[in-house]
Coordinates of C-alpha atoms and ligand atoms in Angstrom, one line a residue:
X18 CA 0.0 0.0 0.0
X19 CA 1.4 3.5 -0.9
X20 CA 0.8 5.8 2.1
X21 CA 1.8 9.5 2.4
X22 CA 3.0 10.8 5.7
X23 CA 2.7 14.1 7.0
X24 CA 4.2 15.5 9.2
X25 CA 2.5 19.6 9.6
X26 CA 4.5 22.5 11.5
X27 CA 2.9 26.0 11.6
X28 CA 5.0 27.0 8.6
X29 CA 6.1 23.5 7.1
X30 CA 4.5 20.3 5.7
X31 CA 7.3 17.3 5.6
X32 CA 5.8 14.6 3.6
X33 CA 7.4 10.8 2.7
X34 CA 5.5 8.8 0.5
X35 CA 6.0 5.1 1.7
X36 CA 5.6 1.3 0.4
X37 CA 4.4 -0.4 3.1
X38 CA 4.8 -3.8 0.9
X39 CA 8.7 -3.0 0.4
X40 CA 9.4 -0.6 3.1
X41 CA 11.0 1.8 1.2
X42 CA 10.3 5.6 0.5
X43 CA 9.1 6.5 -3.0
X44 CA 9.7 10.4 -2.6
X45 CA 9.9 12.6 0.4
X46 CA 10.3 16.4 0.6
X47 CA 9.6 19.5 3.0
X48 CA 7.2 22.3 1.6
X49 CA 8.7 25.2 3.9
X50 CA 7.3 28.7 4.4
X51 CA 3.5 28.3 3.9
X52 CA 1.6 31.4 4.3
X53 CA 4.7 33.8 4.2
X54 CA 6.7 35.2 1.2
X55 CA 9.3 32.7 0.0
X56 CA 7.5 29.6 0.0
X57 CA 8.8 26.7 -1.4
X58 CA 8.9 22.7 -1.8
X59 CA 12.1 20.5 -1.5
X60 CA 11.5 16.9 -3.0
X61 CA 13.5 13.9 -4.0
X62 CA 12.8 10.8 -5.3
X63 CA 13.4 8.0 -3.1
X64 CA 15.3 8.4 0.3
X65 CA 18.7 10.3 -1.6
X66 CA 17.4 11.4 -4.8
X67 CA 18.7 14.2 -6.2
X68 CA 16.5 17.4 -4.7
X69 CA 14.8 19.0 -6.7
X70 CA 13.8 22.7 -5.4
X71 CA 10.8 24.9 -7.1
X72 CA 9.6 28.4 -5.7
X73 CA 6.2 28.2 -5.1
X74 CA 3.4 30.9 -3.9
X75 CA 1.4 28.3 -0.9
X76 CA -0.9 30.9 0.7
X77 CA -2.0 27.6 3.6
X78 CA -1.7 23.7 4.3
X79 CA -4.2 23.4 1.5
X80 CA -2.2 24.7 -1.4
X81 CA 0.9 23.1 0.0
X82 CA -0.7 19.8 -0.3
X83 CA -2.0 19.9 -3.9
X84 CA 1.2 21.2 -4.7
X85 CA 3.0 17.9 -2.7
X86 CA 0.1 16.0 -4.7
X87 CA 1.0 17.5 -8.4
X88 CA 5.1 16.9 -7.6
X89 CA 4.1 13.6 -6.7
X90 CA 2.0 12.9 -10.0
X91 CA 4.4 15.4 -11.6
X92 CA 5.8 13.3 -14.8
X93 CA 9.4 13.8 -14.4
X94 CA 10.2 14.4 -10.3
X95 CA 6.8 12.2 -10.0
X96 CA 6.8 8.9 -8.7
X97 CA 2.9 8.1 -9.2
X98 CA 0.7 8.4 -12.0
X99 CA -2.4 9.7 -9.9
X100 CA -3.0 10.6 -6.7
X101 CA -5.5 7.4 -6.4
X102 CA -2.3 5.4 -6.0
X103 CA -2.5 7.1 -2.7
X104 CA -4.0 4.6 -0.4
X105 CA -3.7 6.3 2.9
X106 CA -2.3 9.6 4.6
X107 CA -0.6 9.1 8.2
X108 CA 0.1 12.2 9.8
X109 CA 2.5 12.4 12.9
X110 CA 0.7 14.2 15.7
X111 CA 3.0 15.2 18.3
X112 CA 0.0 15.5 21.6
X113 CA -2.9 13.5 22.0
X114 CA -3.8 15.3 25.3
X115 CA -5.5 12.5 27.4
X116 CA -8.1 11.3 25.0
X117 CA -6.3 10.4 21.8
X118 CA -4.1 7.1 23.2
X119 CA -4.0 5.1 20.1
X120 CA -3.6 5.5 16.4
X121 CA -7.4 6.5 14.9
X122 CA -9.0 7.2 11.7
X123 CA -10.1 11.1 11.5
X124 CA -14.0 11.5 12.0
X125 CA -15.7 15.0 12.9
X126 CA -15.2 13.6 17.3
X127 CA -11.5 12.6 16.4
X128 CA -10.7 16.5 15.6
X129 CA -13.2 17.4 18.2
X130 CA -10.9 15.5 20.4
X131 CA -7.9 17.1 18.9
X132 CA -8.9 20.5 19.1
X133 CA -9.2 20.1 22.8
X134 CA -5.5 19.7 22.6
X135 CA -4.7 23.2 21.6
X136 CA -4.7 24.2 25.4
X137 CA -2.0 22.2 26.2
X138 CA 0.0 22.4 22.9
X139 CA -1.2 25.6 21.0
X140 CA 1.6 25.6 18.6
X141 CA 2.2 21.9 17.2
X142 CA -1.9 21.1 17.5
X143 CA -2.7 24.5 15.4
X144 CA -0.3 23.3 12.6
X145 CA -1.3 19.9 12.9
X146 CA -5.0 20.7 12.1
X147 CA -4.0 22.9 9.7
X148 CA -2.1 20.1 7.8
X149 CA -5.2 17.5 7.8
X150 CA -7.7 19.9 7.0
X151 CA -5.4 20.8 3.9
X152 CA -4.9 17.1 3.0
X153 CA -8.7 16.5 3.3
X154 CA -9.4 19.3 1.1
X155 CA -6.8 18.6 -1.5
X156 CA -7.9 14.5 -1.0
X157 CA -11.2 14.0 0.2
X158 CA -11.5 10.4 -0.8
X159 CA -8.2 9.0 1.0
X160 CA -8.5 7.8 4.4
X161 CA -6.3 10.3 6.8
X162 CA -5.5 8.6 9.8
X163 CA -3.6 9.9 12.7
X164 CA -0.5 8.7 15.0
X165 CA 0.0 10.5 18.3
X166 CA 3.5 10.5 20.1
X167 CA 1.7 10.5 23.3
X168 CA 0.0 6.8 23.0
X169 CA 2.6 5.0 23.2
X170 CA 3.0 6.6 27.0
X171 CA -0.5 6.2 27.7
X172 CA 0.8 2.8 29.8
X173 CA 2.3 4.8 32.6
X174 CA 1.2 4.1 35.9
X175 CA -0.3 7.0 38.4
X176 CA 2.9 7.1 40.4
X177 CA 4.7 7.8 37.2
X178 CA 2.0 10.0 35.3
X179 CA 1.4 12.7 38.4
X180 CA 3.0 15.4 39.1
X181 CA 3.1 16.4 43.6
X182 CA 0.9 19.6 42.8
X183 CA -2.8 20.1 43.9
X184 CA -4.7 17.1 42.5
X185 CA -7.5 19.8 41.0
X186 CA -5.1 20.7 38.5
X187 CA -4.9 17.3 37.0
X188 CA -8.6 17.0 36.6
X189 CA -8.9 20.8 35.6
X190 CA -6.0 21.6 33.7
X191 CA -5.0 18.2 32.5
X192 CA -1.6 18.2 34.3
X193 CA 0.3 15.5 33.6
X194 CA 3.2 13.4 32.0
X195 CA 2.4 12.6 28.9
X196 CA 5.4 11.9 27.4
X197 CA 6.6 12.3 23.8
X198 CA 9.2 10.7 20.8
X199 CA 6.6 8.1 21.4
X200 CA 6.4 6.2 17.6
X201 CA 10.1 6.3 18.1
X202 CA 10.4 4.6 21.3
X203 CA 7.8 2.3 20.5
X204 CA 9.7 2.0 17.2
X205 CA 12.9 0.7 18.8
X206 CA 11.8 -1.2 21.8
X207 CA 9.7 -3.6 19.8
X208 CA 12.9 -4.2 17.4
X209 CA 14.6 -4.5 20.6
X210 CA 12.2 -7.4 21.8
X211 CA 12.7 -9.1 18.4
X212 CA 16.1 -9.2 19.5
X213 CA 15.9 -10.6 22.7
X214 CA 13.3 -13.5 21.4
X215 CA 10.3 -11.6 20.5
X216 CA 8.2 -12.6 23.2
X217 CA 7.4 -8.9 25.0
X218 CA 6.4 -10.8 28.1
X219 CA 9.0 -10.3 31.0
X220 CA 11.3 -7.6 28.9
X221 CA 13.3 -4.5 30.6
X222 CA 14.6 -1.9 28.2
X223 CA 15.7 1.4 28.0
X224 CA 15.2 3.0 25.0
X225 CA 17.2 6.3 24.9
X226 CA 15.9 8.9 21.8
X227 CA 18.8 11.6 21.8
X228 CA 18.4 13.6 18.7
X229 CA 17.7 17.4 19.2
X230 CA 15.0 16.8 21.6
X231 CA 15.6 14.2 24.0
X232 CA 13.4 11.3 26.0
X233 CA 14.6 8.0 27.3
X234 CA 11.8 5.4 28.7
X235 CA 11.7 2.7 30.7
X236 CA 9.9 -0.5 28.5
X237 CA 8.7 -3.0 30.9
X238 CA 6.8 -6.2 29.0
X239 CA 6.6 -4.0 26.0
X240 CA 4.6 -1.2 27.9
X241 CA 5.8 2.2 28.6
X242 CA 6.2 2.5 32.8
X243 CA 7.9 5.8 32.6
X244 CA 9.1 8.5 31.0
X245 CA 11.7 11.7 31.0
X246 CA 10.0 14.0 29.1
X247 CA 6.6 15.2 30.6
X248 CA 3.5 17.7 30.2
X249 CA 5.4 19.1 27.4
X250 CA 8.5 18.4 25.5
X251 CA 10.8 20.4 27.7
X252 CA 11.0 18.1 30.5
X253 CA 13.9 15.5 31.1
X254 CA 17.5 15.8 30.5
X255 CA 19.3 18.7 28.7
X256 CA 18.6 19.0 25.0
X257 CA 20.1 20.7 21.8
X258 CA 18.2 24.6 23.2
X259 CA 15.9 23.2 25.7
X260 CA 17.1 23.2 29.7
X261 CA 14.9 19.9 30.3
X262 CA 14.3 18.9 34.2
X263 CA 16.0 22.2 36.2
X264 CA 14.5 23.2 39.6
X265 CA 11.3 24.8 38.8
X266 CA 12.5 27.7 41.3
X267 CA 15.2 28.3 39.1
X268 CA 12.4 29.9 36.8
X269 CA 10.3 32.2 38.9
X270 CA 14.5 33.4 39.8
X271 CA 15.0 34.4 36.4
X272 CA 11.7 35.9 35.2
X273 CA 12.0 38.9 38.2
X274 CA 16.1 39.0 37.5
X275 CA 15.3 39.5 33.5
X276 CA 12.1 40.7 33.7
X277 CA 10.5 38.0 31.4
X278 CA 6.9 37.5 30.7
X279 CA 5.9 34.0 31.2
X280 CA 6.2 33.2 27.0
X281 CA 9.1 34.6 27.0
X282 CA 10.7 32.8 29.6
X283 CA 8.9 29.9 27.8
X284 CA 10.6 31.0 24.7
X285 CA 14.1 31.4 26.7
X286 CA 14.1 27.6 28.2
X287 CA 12.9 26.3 25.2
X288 CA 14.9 28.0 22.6
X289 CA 18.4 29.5 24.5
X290 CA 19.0 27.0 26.9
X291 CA 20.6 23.4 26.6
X292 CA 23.6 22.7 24.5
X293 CA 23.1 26.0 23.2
X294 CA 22.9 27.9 26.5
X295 CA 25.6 25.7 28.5
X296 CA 28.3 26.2 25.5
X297 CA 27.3 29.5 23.8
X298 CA 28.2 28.2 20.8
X299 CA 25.4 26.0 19.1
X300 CA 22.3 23.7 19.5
X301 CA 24.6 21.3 17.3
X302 CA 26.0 18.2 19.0
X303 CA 27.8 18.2 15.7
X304 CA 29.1 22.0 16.0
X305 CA 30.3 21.1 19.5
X306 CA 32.2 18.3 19.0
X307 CA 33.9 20.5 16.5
X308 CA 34.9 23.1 18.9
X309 CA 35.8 20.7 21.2
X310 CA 38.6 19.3 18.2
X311 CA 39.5 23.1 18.0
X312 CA 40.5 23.4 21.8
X313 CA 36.8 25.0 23.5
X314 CA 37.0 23.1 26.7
X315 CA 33.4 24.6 27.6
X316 CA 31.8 22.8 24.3
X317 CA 32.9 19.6 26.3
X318 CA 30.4 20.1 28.6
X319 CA 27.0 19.9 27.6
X320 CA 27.6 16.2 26.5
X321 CA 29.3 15.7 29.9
X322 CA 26.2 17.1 31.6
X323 CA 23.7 14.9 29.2
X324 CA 25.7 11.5 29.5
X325 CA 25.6 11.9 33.1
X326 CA 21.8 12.7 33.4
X327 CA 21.4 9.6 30.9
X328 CA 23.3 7.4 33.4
X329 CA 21.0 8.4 35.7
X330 CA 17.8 7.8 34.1
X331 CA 19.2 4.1 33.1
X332 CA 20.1 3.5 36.9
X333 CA 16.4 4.9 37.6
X334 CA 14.7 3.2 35.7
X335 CA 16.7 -0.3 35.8
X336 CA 15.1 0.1 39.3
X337 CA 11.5 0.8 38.4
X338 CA 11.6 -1.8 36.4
X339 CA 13.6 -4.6 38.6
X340 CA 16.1 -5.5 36.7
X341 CA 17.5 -4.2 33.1
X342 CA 17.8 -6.4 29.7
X343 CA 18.5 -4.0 27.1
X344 CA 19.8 -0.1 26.6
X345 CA 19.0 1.2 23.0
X346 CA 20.3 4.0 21.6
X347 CA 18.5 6.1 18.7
X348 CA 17.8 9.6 16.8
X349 CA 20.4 11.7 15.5
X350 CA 22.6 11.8 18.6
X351 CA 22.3 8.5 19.5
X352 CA 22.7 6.5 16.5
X353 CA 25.5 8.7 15.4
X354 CA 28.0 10.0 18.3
X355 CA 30.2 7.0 19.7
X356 CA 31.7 9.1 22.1
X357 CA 28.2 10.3 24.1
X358 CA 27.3 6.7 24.0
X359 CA 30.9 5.4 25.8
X360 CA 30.1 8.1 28.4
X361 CA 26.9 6.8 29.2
X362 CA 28.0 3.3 29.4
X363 CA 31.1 3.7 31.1
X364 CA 31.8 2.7 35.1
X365 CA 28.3 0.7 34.7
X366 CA 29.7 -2.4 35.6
X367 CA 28.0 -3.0 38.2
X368 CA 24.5 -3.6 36.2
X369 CA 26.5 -5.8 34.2
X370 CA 26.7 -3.3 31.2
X371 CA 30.1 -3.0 29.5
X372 CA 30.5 -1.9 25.8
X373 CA 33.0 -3.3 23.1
X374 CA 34.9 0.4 22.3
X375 CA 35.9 -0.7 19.0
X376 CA 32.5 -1.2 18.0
X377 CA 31.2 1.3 19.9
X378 CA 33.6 4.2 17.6
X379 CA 32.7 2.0 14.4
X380 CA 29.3 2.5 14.6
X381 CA 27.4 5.4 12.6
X382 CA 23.6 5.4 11.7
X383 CA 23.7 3.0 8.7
X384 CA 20.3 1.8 8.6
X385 CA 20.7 -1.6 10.3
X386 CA 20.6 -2.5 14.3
X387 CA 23.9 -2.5 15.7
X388 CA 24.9 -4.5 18.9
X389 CA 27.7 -2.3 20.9
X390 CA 27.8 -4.3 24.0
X391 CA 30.6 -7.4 24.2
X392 CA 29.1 -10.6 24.7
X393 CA 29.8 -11.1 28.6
X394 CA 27.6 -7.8 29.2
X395 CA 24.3 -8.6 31.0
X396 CA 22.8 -6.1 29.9
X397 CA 22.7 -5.7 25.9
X398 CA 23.4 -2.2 23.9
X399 CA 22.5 -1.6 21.0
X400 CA 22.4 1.3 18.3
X401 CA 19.1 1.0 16.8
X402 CA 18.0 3.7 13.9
X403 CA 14.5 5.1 14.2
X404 CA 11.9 4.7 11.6
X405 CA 9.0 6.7 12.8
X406 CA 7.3 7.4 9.0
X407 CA 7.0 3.2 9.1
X408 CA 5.6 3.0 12.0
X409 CA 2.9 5.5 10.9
X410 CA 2.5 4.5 7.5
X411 CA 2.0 0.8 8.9
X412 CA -0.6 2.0 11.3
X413 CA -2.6 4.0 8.4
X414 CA -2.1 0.7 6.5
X415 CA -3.8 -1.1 9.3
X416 CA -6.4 1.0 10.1
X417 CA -7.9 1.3 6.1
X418 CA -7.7 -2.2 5.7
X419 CA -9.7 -3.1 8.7
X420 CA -11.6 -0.4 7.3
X421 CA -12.4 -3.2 3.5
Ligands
ADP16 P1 15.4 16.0 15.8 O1 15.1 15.8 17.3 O2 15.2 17.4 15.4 O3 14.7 14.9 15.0 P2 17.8 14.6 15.2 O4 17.4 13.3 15.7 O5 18.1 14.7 13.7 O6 16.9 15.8 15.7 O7 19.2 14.9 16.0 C1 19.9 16.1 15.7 C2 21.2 16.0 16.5 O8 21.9 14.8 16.0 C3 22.1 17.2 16.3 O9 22.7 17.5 17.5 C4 23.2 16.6 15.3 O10 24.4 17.2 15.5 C5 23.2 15.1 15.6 N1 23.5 14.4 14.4 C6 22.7 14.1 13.4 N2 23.4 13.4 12.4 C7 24.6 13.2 12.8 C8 25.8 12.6 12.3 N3 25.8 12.0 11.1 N4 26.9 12.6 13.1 C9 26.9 13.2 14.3 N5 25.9 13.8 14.8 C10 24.7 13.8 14.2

């Protein structure tokens, strides 16, 4: 089945159009710009085509997906003949706010349900909507089903879910963890249980998602028991320019020292803190490792500071969970930077982990699932790269058919 994921910011519509028989991506591309001067799509054919790049006037999510339609169907960057190839559209929905826990087809109460998520998360829900009303306008006879983040963190016990404040404000406010990355950690956990026999029964992983943002989660029996990011995104350990978990005093301090308005010191922890902040030199894991090379002993710490607060949330939640059978490692950070990973694992002996370094340095994201620990470890590592657009595009799949 050909599927079409989307995945809609408030100026951006990424799109990947997937063969769920072969697994492989037909085209992807990013239409960038929507609604502002300069608008344009990026698409290649297949997953390193050449990319192609056309200046486009896309006034909303509508016009940017017919024009991601028309390149599609277009008969030289094109990869279909017509758009009724298109079987499905998946889109990635980052919050499900506490009554979208599993992937659903879209009916009038599924948005009803959605829109009740702009409270919590104005910005991504907003663009989200935006981007299924524009692919139900521009394809109102394809199915458009929708795969939320949040579900796969809908397992969490109460302990883990609440946070100590007044009970009134999680029925009032919906104040919660939710948890997010969740396709991706669900992604890589169930790979991991393949590995380990494929029976989900009686499993302990941690699955550690370190790209820009950050989460790691505990996977007890293939269920999610815990998890470090929370009511929002910003939650958890240090991230490329978000602060994650910092005493929450630390932020009434600052707004009277800078004078900040509460979106802007929402702005500042989300968007100056974290790598960024702590090295004053980028967001970039890559950038900093580069400064590091040049001398910049400060750039050095930032991945200090996250490969310690990782270690801590393994030794957490090998405790939750009783025991620990598997660490995996994924996203841009994690499948790709040897030397955060030997950091992590390092001095953990004593849970039985212990990496082979020579693999460890070898291994670079290169599409298949990597074992980094040495065969005496108890615990198994592994480097596994995430595939969120399948797991959505297999969901959509699953949905329509149970739908013939
Ligand atoms: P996002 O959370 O935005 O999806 P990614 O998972 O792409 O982010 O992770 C981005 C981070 O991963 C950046 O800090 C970047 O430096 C790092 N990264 C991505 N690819 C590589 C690579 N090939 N080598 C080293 N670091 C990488």
């Amino acid at each position: 089945m050909k599927v079409l994921v989307v995945n809609a910011g408030s100026s951006s519509l990424k799109y990947q159009l997937f063969d769920t028989v072969s697994k492989t991506v037909l085209a992807k591309g990013i239409c960038e710009r929507i609604g502002i001067d300069g608008s344009r799509i990026e698409h290649r054919k297949g997953e390193d085509g050449a990319k192609q790049i056309k200046n486009i006037p896309m006034k909303d999510h509508t016009e940017a997906t017919k024009i991601v339609v028309s390149t599609l169907t277009d008969p030289e960057v094109g990869v279909i003949k017509s758009m009724d190839e298109i079987e499905a559209v998946g889109h990635r929905i980052v919050h499900g706010g506490s009554h979208l826990t599993k992937p659903c087809l879209v009916t009038d109460e599924v948005i009803a349900d959605l829109e009740k998520c702009l409270d919590i998360a104005p910005l991504h829900t907003a663009a989200h909507l935006m981007g299924i009303h524009g692919c139900m306008k521009a394809m109102p006879n394809t199915p458009q089903v929708l795969v939320i983040d949040t579900a796969f963190h809908s397992t969490m016990p109460e302990e883990a879910y609440l946070y100590p404040i007044p009970y009134k404000m999680y029925q009032e406010y919906k104040i919660r963890r939710y948890g997010f990355n969740g396709t991706s950690h669900r992604y890589v956990s169930s790979e991991m249980i393949k590995i380990l026999g494929g029976k989900a029964e009686g499993t302990k992983i941690v699955t550690c998602h370190i790209g820009n943002g950050s989460s790691i989660s505990a996977v007890k029996d293939g269920k999610v028991i815990d998890t470090s990011m929370g009511f929002t995104p910003l939650d958890g350990v240090i991230m490329g320019s978000r602060c994650g978990s910092i005493d929450p005093s630390i932020v009434t301090f600052i707004m009277k020292k800078e004078g900040f308005t509460p979106d802007e010191m929402s702005e500042f922890m989300n968007k100056k803190c974290g790598f960024l902040g702590v090295s004053e030199i980028s967001s970039d894991s890559r950038d900093l490792e580069k400064a590091v090379a040049e001398g910049n002993k400060r750039a050095e710490l930032p991945q200090n500071i996250l490969a310690y607060q990782i270690k801590k949330y393994i030794g957490s939640y090998a405790a939750a969970m009783n025991g620990l059978d598997a660490i995996v490692f994924t996203a841009g950070i994690g499948e790709n930077n040897f030397n955060l990973r030997e950091k992590v694992c390092n001095n953990m002996e004593f849970y039985g982990i212990e990496i082979d370094k020579e693999i460890n340095f070898k291994t670079h994201h290169q599409g298949d699932n990597v074992c980094i620990s040495t065969p005496n470890s108890k615990v198994k590592v592994y480097v596994i790269p995430t595939n969120e657009e399948l797991v959505i595009a297999g969901d959509a799949e699953a949905i329509v058919n149970s739908l013939k």
